[in-house]
PDB file of C-alpha atoms in Angstrom:
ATOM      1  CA  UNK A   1     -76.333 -28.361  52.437  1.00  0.00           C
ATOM      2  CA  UNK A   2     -73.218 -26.548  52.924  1.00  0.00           C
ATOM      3  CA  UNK A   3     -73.435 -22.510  52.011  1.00  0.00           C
ATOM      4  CA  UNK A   4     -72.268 -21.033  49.017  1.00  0.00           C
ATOM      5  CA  UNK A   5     -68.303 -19.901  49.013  1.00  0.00           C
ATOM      6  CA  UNK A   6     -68.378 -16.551  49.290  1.00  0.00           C
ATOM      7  CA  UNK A   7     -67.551 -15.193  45.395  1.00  0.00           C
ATOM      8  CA  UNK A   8     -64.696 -12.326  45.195  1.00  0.00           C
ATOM      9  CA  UNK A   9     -65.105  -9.315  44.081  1.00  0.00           C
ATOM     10  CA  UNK A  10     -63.514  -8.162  41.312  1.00  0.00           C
ATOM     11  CA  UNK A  11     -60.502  -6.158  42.290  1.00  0.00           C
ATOM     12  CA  UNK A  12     -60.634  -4.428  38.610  1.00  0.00           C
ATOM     13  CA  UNK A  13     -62.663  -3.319  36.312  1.00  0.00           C
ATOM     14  CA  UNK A  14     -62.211  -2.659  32.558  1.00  0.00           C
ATOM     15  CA  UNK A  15     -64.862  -0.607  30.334  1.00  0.00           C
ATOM     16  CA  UNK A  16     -64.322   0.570  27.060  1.00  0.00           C
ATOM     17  CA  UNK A  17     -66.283   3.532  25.818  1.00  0.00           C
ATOM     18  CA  UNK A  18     -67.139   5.794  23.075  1.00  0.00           C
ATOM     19  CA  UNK A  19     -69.425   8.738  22.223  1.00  0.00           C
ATOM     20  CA  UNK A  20     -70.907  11.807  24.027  1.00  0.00           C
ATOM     21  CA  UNK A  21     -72.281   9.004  26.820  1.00  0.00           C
ATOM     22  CA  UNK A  22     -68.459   8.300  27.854  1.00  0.00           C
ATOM     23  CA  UNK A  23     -68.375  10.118  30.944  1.00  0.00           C
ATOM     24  CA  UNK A  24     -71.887   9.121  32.360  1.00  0.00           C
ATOM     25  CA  UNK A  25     -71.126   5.349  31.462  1.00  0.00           C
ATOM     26  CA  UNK A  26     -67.847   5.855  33.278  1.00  0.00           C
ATOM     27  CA  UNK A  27     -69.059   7.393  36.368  1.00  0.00           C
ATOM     28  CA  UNK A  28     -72.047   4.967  36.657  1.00  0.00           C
ATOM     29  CA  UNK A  29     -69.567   1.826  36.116  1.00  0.00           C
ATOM     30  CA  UNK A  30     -67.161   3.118  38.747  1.00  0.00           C
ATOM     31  CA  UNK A  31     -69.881   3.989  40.795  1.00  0.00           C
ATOM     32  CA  UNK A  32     -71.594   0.490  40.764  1.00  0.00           C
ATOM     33  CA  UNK A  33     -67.920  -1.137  40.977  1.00  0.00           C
ATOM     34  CA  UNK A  34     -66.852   0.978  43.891  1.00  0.00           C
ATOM     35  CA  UNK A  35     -69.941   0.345  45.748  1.00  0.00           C
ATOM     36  CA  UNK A  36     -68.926  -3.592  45.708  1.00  0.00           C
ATOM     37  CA  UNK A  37     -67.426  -4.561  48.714  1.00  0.00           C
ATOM     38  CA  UNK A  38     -63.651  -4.954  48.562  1.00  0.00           C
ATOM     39  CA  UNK A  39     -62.994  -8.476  48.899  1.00  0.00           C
ATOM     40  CA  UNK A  40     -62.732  -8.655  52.622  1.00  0.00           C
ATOM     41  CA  UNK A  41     -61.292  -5.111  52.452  1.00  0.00           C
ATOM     42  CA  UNK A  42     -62.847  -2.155  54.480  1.00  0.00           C
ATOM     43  CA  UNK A  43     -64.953   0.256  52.361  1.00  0.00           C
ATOM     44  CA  UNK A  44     -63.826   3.607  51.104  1.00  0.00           C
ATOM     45  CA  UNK A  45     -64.670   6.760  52.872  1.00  0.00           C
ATOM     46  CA  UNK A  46     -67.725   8.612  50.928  1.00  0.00           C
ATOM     47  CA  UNK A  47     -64.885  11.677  49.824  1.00  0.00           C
ATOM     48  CA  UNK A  48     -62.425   9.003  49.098  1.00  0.00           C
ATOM     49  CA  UNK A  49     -64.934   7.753  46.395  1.00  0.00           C
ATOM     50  CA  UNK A  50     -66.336  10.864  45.657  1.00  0.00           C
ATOM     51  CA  UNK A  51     -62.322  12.088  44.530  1.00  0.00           C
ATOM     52  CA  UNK A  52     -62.537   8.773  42.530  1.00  0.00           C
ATOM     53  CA  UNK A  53     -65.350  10.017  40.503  1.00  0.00           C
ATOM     54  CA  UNK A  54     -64.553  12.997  39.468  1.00  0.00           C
ATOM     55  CA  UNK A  55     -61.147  11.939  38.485  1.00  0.00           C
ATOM     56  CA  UNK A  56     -62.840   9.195  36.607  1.00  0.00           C
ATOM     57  CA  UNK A  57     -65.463  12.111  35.213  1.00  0.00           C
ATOM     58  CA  UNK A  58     -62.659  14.477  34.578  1.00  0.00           C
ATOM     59  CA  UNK A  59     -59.934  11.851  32.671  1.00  0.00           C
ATOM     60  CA  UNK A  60     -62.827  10.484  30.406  1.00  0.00           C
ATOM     61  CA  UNK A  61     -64.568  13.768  29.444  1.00  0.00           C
ATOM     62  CA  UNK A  62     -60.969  15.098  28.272  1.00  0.00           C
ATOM     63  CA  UNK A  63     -60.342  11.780  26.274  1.00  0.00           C
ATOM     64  CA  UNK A  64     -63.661  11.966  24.941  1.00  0.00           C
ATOM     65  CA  UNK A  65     -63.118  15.734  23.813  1.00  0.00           C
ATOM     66  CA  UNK A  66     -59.689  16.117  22.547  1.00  0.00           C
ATOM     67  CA  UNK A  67     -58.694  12.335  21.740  1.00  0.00           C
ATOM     68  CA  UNK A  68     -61.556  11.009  19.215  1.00  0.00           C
ATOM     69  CA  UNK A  69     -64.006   9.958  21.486  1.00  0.00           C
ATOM     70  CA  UNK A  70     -62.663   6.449  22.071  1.00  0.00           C
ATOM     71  CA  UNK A  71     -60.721   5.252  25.492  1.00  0.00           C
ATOM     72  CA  UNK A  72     -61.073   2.979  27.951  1.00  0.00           C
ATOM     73  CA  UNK A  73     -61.057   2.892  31.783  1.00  0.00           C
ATOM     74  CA  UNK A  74     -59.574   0.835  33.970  1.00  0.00           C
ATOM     75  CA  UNK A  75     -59.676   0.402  38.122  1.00  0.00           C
ATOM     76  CA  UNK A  76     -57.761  -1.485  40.407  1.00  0.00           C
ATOM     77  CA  UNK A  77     -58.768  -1.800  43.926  1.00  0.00           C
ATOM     78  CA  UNK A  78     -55.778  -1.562  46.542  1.00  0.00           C
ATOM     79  CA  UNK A  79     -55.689  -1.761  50.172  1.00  0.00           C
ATOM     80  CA  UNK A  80     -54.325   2.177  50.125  1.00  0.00           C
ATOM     81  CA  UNK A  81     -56.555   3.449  47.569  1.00  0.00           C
ATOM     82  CA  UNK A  82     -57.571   3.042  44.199  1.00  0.00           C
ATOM     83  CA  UNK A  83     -55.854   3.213  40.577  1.00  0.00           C
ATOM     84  CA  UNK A  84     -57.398   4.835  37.968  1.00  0.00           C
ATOM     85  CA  UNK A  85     -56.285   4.711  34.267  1.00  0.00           C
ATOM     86  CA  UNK A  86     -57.842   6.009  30.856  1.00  0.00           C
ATOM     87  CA  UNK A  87     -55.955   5.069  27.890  1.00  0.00           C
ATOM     88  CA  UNK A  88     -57.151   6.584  24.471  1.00  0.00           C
ATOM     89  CA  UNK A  89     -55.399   6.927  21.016  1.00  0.00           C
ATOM     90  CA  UNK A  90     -54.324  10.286  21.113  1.00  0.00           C
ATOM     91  CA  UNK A  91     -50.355  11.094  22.235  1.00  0.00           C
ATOM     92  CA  UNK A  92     -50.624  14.518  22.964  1.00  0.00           C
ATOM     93  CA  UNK A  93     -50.470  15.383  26.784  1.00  0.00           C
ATOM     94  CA  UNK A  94     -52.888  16.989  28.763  1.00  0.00           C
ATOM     95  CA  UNK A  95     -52.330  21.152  29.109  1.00  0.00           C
ATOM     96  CA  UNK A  96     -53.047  22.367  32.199  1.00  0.00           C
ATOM     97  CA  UNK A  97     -54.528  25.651  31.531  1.00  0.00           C
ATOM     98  CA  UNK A  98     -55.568  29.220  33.046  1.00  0.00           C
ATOM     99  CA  UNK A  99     -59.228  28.060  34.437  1.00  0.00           C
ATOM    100  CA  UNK A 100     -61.808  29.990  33.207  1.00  0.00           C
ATOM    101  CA  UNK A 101     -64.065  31.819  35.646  1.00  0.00           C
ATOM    102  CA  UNK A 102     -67.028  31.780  32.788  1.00  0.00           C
ATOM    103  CA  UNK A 103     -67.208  28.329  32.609  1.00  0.00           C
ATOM    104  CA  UNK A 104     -65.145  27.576  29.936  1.00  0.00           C
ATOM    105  CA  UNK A 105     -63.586  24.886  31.289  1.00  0.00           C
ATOM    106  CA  UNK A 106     -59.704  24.926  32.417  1.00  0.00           C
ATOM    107  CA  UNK A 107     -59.969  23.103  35.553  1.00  0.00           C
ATOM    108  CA  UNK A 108     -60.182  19.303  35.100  1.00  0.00           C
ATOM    109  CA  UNK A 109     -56.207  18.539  34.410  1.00  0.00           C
ATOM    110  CA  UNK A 110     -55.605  20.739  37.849  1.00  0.00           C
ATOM    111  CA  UNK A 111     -58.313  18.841  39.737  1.00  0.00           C
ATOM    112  CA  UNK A 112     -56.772  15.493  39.117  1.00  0.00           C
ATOM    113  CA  UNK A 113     -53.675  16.629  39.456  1.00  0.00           C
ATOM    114  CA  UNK A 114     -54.550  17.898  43.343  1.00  0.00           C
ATOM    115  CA  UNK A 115     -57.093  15.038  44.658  1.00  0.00           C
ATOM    116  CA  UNK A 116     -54.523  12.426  43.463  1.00  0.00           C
ATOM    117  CA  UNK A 117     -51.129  10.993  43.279  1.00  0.00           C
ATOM    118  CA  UNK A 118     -48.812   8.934  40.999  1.00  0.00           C
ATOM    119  CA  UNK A 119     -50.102  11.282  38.099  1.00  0.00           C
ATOM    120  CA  UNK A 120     -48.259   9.320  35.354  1.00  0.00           C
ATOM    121  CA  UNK A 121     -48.764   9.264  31.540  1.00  0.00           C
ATOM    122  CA  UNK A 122     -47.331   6.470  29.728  1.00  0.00           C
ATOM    123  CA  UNK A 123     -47.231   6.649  25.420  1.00  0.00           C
ATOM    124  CA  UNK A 124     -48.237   3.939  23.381  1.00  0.00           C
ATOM    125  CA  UNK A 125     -46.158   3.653  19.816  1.00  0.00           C
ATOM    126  CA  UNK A 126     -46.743   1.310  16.769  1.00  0.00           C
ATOM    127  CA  UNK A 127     -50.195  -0.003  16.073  1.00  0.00           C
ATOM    128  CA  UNK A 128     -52.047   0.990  19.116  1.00  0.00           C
ATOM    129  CA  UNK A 129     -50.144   4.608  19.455  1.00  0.00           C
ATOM    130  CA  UNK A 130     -51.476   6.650  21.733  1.00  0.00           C
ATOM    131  CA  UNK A 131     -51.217   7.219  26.251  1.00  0.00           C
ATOM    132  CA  UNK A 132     -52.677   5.756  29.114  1.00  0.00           C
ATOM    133  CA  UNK A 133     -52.958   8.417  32.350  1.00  0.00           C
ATOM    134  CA  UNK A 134     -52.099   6.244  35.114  1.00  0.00           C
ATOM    135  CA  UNK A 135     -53.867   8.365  38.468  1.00  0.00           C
ATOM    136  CA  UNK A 136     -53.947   6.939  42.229  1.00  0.00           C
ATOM    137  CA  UNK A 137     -56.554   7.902  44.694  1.00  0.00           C
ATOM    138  CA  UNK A 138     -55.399   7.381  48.068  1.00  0.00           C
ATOM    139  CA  UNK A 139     -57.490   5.834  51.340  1.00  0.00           C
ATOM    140  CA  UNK A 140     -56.361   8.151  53.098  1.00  0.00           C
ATOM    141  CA  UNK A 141     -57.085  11.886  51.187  1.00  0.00           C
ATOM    142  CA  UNK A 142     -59.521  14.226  51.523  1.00  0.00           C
ATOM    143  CA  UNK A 143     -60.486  13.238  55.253  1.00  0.00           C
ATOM    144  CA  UNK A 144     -60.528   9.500  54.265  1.00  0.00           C
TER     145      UNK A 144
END
């Protein structure tokens, strides 16, 4: 009997979340989807996917606090990295703000903005209003 052909693996994923469990749902989605392997492709370096997460952790947690709870995620898998996107319903832009050294918070928007490139938010009118943050991790970053 010949063997099985080999199945793909998806080169995207697509979650949709909502509630305080956003951000772990994210992260252990992205984590279980990174972990595939890449459909023939070589696998990212452990700080490659680490940046990945937290960008993921970082993008969802913001949408979750200041944009109603609801957003989405989606990846793409490319041969230079990988493309991260959260869309929610809220058009008002991320601030980057002083960080606070009590642990207030402040340093999310500046963390994404240094472990990755393409930073790009695109705004959604009509029905649907609100922005998707389009974010690119590359293969090669943070000793990848």
């Amino acid at each position: 009997m010949p063997p099985h052909p080999a199945h793909p693996t998806p080169a995207t994923l697509h979650l949709p979340l909502h509630g305080e469990s956003a951000a772990a749902d994210a992260r252990h989605a992205a984590r279980a989807f990174l972990d595939q392997p890449a459909g023939g492709g070589h696998p990212f370096p452990a700080p490659v996917l680490d940046a990945a997460l937290l960008v993921v952790s970082e993008l969802v947690t913001n949408a979750v606090r200041h944009a109603g709870g609801r957003c989405a995620l989606d990846m793409r898998l490319r041969s230079d990295g990988i493309d991260i996107e959260v869309t929610d319903g809220s058009s008002q832009e991320p601030l980057a703000r002083r960080p606070d050294q009590q642990g207030e918070g402040g340093w999310g928007w500046h963390l994404v903005n240094r472990i990755s490139t393409d930073v790009e938010i695109r705004h959604h009118h009509g029905p649907r209003a609100g922005k998707t943050i389009h974010v690119h991790v590359a293969r090669g970053s943070l000793g990848g």
